[in-house]
PDB file of C-alpha atoms in Angstrom:
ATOM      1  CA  UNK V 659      23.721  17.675   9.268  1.00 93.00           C
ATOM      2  CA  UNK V 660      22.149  21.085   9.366  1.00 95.00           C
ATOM      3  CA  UNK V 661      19.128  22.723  10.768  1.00 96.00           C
ATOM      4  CA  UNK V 662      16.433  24.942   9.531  1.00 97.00           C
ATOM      5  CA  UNK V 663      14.726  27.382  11.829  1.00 97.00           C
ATOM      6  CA  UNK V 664      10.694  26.599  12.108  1.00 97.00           C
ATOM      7  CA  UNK V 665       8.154  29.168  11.861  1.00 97.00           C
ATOM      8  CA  UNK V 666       5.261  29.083  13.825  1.00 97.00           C
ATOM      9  CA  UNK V 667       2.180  30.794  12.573  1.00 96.00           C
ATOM     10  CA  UNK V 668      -1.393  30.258  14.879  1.00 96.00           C
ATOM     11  CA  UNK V 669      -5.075  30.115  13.568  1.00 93.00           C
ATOM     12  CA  UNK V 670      -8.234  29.262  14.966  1.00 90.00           C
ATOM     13  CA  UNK V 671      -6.843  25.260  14.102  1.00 86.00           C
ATOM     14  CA  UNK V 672      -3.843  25.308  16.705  1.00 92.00           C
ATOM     15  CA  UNK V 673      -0.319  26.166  15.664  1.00 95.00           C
ATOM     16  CA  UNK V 674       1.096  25.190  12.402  1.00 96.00           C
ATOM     17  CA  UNK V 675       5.122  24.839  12.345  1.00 97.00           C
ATOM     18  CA  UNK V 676       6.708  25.388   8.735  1.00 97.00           C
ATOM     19  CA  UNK V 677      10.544  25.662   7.931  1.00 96.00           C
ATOM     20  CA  UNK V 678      11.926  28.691   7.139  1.00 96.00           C
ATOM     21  CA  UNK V 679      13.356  28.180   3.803  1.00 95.00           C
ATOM     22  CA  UNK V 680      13.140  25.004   1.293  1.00 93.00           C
ATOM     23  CA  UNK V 681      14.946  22.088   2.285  1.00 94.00           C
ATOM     24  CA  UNK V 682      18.338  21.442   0.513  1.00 93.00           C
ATOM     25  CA  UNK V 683      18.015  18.912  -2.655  1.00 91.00           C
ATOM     26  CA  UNK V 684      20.788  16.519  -0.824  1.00 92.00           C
ATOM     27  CA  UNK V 685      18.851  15.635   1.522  1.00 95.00           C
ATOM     28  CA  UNK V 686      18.581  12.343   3.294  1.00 96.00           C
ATOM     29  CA  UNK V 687      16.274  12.577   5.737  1.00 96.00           C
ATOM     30  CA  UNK V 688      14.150  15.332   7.605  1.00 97.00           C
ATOM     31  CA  UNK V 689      13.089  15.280  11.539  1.00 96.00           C
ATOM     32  CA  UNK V 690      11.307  17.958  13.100  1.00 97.00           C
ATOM     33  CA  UNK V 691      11.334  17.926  16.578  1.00 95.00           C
ATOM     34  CA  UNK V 692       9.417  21.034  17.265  1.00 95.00           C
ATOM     35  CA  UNK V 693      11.890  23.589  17.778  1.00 95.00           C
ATOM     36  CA  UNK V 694      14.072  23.016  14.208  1.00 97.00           C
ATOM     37  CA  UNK V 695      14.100  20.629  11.148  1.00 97.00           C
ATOM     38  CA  UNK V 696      17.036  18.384  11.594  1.00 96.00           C
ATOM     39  CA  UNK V 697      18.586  18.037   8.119  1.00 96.00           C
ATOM     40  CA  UNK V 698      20.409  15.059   7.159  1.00 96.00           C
ATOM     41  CA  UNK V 699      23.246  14.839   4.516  1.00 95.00           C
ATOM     42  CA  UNK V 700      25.112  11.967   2.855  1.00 95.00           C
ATOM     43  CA  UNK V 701      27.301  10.702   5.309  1.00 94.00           C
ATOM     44  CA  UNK V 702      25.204  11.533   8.104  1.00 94.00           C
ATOM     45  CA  UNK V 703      23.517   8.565   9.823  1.00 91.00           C
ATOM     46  CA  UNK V 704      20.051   8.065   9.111  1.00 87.00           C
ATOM     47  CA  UNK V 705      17.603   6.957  10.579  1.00 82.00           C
ATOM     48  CA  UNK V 706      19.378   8.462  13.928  1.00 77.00           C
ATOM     49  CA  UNK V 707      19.963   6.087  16.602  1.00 75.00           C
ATOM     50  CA  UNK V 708      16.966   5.422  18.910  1.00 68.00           C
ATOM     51  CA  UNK V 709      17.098   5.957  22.478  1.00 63.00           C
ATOM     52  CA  UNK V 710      17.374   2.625  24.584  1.00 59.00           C
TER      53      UNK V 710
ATOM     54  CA  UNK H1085       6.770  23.767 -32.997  1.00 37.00           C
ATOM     55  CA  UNK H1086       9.663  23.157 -30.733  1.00 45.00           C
ATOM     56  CA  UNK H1087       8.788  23.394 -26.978  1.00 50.00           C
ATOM     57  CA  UNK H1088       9.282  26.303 -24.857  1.00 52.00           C
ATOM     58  CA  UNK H1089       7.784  28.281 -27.899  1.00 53.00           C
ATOM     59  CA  UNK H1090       4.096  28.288 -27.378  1.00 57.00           C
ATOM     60  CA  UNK H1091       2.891  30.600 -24.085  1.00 57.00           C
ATOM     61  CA  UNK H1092       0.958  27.559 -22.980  1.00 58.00           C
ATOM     62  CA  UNK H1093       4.170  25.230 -22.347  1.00 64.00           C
ATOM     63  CA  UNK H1094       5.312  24.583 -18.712  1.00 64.00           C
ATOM     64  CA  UNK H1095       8.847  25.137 -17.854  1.00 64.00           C
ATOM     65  CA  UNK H1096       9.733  23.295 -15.003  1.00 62.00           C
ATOM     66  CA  UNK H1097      13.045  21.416 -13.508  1.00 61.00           C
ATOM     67  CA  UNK H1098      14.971  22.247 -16.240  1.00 61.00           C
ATOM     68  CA  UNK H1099      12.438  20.939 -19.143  1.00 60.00           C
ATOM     69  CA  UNK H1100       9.726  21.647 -21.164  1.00 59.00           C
ATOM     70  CA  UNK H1101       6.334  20.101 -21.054  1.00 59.00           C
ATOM     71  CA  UNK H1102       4.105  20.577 -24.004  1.00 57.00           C
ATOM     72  CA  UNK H1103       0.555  21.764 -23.725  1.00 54.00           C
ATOM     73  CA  UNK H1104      -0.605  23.180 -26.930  1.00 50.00           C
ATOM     74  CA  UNK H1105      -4.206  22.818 -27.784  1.00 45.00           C
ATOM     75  CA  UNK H1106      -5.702  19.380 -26.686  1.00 44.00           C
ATOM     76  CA  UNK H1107      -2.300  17.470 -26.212  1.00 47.00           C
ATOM     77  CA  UNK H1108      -2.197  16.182 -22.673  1.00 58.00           C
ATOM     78  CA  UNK H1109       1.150  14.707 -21.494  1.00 70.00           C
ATOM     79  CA  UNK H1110       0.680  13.598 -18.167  1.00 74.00           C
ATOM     80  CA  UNK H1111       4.181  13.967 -16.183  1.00 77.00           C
ATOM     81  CA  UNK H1112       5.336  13.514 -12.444  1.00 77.00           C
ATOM     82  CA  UNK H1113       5.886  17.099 -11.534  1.00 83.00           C
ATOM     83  CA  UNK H1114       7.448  16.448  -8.148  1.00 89.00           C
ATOM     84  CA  UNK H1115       8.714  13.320  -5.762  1.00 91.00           C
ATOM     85  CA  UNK H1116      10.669  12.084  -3.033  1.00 93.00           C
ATOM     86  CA  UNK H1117      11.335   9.188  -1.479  1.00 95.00           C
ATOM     87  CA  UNK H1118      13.357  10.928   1.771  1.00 96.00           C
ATOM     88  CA  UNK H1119      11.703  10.677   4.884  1.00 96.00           C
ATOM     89  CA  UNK H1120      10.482  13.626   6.454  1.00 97.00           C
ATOM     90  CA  UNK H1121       9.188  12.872  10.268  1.00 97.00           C
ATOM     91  CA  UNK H1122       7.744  15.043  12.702  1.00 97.00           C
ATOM     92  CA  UNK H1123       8.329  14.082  16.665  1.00 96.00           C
ATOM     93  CA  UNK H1124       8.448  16.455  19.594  1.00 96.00           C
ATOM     94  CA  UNK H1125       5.362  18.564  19.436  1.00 97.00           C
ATOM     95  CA  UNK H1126       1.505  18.528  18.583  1.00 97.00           C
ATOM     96  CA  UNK H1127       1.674  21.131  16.338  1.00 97.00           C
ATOM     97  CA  UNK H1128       1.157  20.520  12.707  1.00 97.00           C
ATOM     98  CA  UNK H1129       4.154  20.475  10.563  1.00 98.00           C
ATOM     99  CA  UNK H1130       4.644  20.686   7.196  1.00 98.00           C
ATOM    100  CA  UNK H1131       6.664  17.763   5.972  1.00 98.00           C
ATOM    101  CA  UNK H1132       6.792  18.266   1.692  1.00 97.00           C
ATOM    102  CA  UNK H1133       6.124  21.242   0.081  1.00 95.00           C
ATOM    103  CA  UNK H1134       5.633  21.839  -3.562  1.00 94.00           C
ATOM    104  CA  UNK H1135       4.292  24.836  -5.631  1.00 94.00           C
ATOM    105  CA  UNK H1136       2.293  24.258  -8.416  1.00 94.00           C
ATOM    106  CA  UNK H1137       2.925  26.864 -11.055  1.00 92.00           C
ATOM    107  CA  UNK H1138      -0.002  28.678 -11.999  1.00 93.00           C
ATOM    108  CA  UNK H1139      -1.642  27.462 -15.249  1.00 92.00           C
ATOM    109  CA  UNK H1140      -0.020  24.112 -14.978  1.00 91.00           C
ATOM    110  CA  UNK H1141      -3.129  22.479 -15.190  1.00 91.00           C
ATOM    111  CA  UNK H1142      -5.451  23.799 -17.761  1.00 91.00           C
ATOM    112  CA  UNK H1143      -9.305  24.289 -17.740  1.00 94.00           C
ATOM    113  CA  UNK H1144     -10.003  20.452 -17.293  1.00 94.00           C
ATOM    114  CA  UNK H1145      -6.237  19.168 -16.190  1.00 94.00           C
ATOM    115  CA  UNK H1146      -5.547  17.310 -12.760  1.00 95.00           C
ATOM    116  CA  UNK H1147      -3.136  16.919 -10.280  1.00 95.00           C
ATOM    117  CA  UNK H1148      -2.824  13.560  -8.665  1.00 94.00           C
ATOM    118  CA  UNK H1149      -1.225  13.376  -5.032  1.00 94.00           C
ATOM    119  CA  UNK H1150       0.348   9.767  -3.998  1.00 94.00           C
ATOM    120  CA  UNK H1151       1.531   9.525  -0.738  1.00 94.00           C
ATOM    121  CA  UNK H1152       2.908   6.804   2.364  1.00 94.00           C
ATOM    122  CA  UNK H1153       3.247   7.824   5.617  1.00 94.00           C
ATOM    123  CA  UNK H1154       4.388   5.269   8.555  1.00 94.00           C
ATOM    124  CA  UNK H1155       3.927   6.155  12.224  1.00 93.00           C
ATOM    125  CA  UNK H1156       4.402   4.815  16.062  1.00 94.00           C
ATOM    126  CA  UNK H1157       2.201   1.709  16.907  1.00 93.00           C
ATOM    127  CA  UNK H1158      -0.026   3.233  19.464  1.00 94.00           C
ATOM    128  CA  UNK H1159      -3.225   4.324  19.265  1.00 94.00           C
ATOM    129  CA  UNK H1160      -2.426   7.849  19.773  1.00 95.00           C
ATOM    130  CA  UNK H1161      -3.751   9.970  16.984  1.00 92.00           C
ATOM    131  CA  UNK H1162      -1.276  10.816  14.040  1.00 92.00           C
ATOM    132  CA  UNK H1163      -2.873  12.551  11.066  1.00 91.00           C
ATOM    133  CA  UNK H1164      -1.216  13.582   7.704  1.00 91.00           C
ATOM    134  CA  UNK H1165      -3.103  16.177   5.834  1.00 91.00           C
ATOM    135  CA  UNK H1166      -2.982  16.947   2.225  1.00 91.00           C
ATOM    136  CA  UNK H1167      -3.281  21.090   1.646  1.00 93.00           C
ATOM    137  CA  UNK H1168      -3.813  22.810  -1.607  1.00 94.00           C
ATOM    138  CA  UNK H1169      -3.221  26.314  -1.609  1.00 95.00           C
ATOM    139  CA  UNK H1170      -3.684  26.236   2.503  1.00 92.00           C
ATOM    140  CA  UNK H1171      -7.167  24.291   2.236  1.00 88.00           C
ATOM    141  CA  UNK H1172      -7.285  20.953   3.293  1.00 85.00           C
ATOM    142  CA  UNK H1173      -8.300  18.432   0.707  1.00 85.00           C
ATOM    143  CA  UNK H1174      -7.302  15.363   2.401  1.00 83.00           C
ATOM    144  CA  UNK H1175      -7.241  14.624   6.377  1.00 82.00           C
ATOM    145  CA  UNK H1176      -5.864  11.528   7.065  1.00 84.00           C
ATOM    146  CA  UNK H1177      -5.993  10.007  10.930  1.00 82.00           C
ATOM    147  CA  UNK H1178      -5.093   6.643  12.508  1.00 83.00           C
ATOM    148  CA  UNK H1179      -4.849   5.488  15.649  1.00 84.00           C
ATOM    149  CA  UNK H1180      -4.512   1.718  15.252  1.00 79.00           C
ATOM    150  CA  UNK H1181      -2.635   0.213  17.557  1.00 83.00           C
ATOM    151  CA  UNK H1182      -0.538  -1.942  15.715  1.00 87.00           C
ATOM    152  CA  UNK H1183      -0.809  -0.375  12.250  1.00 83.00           C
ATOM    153  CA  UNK H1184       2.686   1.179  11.302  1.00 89.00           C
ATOM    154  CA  UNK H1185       1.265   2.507   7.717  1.00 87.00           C
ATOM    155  CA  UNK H1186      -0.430   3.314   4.750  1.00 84.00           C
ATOM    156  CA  UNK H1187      -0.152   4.501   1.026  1.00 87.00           C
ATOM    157  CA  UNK H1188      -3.152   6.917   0.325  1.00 87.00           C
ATOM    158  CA  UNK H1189      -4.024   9.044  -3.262  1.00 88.00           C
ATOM    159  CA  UNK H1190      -5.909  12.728  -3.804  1.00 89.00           C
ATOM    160  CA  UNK H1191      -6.813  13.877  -7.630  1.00 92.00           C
ATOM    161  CA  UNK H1192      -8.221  17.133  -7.793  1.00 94.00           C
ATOM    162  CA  UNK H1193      -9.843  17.644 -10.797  1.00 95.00           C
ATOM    163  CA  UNK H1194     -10.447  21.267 -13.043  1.00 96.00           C
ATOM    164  CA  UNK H1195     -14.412  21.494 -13.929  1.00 96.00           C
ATOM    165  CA  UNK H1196     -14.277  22.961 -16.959  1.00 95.00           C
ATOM    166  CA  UNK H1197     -12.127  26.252 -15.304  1.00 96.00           C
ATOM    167  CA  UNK H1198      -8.970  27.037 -13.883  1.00 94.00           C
ATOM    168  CA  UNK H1199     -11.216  28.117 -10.878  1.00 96.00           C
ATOM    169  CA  UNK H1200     -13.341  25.233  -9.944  1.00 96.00           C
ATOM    170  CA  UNK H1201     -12.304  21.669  -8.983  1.00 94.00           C
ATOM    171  CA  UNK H1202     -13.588  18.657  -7.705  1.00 91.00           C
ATOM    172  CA  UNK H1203     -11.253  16.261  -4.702  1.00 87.00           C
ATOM    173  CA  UNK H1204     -11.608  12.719  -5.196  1.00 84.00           C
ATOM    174  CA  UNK H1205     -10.649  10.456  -2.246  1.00 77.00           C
ATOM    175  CA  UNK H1206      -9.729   7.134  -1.792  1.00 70.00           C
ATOM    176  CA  UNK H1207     -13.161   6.943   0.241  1.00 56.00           C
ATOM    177  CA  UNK H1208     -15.545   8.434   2.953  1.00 47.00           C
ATOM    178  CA  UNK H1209     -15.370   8.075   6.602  1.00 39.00           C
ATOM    179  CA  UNK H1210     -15.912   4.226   6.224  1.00 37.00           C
ATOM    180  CA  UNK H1211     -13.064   3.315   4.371  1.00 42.00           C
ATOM    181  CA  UNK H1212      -9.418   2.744   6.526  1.00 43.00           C
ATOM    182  CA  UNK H1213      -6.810   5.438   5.919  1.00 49.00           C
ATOM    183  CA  UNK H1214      -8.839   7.457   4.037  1.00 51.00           C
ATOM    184  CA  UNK H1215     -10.990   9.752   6.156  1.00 52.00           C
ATOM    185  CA  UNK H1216     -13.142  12.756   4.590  1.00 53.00           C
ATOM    186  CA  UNK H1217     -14.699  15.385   7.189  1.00 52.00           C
ATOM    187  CA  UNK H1218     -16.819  17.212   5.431  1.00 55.00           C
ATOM    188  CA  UNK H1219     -19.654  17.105   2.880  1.00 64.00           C
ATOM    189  CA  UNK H1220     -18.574  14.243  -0.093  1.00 69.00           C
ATOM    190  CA  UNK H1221     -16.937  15.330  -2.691  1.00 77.00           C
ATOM    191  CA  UNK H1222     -15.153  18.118  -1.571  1.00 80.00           C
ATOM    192  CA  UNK H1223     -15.354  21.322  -4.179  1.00 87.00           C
ATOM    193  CA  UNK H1224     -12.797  24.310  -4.606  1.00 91.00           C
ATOM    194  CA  UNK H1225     -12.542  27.530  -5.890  1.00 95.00           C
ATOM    195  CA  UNK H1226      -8.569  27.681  -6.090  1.00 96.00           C
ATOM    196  CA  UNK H1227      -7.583  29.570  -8.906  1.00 97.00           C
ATOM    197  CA  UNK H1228      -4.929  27.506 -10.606  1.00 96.00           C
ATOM    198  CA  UNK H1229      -3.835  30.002 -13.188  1.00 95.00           C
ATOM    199  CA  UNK H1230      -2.072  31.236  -9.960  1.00 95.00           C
ATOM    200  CA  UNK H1231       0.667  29.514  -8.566  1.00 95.00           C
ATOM    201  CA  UNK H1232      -0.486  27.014  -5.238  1.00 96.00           C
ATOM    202  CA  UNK H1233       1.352  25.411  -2.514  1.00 96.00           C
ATOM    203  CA  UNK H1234       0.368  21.800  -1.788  1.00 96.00           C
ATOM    204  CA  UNK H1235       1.579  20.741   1.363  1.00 96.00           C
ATOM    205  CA  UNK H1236       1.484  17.236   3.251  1.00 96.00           C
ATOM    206  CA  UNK H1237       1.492  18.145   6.876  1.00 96.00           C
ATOM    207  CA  UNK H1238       1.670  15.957  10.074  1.00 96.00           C
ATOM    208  CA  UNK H1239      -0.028  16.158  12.918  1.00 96.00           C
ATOM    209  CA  UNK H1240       0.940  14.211  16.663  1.00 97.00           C
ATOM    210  CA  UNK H1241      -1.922  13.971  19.400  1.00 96.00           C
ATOM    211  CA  UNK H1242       1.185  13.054  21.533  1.00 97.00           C
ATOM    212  CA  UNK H1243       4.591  14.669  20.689  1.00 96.00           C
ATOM    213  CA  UNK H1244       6.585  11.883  21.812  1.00 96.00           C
ATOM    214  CA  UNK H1245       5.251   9.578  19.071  1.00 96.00           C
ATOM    215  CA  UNK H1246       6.697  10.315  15.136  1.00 96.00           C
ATOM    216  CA  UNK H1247       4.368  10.383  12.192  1.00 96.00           C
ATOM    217  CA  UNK H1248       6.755   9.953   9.177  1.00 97.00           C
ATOM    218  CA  UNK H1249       6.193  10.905   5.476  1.00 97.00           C
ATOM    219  CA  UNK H1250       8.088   8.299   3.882  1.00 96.00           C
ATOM    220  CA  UNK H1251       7.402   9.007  -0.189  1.00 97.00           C
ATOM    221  CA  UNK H1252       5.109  11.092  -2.027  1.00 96.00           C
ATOM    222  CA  UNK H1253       4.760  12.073  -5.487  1.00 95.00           C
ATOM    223  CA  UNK H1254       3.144  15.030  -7.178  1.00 95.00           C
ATOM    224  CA  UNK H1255       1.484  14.174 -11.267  1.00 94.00           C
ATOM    225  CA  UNK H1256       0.167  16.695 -13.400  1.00 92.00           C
ATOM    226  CA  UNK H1257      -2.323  15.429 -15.897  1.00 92.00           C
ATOM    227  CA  UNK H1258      -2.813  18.505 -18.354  1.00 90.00           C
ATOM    228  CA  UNK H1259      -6.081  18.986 -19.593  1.00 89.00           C
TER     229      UNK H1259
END
């Protein structure tokens, strides 16, 4: 699992959150949860466990 | 003539497509299948990314945009947008309250110049999933000689739902 940084740009439609560089090929799964994409690699678990 | 030898073949991904004089190859230029969510804000957030290489196209070529997006069942707002070159050509919102889903399609279409295309929807505002919001069809003036960005964004009226894109793939009809 790694994270990517967001970047937040603002126009007269709200903010907009993009990630800071491309997302690695091995990829799994992507979450972003507002403050960083969550990147997930083989052998992490995905989907992540919900919160009961 | 072998490809990769005449200026108007596209390099891309490690092969060559050939689009010398009227031969049009239609290819998947892009796709993925790994989810990419958004959850924890209301700001919209790009999800896939692509760049479409400038001249990829041709005067009267395509490029057809197949997506699926799931989503919490609430009727909170989630919206996935389709953006070509940062204009939006697609604004999909839902707020169903026990829909999870949907699979929705964009073409946008060269008229005849690298500068001038026509979005074709799945519908107007009538039709579920597919929601236009402005004047139908929707016309450009993106100049696809130039490389563009298409992005599918996602958009939460409430952060603590998730608005996932679950697959989307990217075609490139030549033309």
């Amino acid at each position: 699992m790694k994270t990517i940084p967001i970047i937040i740009t603002t126009d007269a439609d709200g903010d907009h959150i993009s990630p800071a560089e491309p997302f690695p090929e091995n990829r799994i799964g992507v979450v972003c949860d507002g403050q960083n994409y969550v990147i997930y690699e083989p052998g992490d678990i995905f989907p992540p466990p919900q919160d009961t | 003539m072998p490809q990769g030898t005449d200026p108007l073949d596209i390099y891309h991904n490690g092969q060559w497509y050939s689009r010398n004089g009227s031969a049009t190859v239609e290819y998947t230029f892009s796709q993925s299948a790994v989810p990419s969510s958004v959850t924890g804000t209301t700001s919209e957030t790009t999800l896939a990314s692509v760049t479409i290489p400038g001249g990829s196209l041709g005067p009267n070529g395509a490029l057809r945009i197949e997506f699926s997006a799931s989503w919490t069942a609430n009727t909170n707002v989630k919206t996935v947008t389709v953006k070509l070159g940062g204009t939006s050509i697609g604004i999909f919102s839902r707020s169903g309250g026990t829909e999870t889903g949907a699979r929705s399609q964009i073409t946008v279409r060269n008229r005849g110049a690298q500068n001038s295309q026509v979005v074709s929807l799945p519908g107007s505002t009538t039709v579920v999933f597919g929601v236009f919001t402005s004047t139908y069809p929707l016309t450009l003036s993106k100049d696809m000689s130039q490389d563009q960005t298409l992005t599918i964004t996602g958009t939460l009226a409430n952060g603590a739902d998730t608005v996932t894109l679950e697959s989307y793939l990217v075609e490139v009809i030549p033309g």
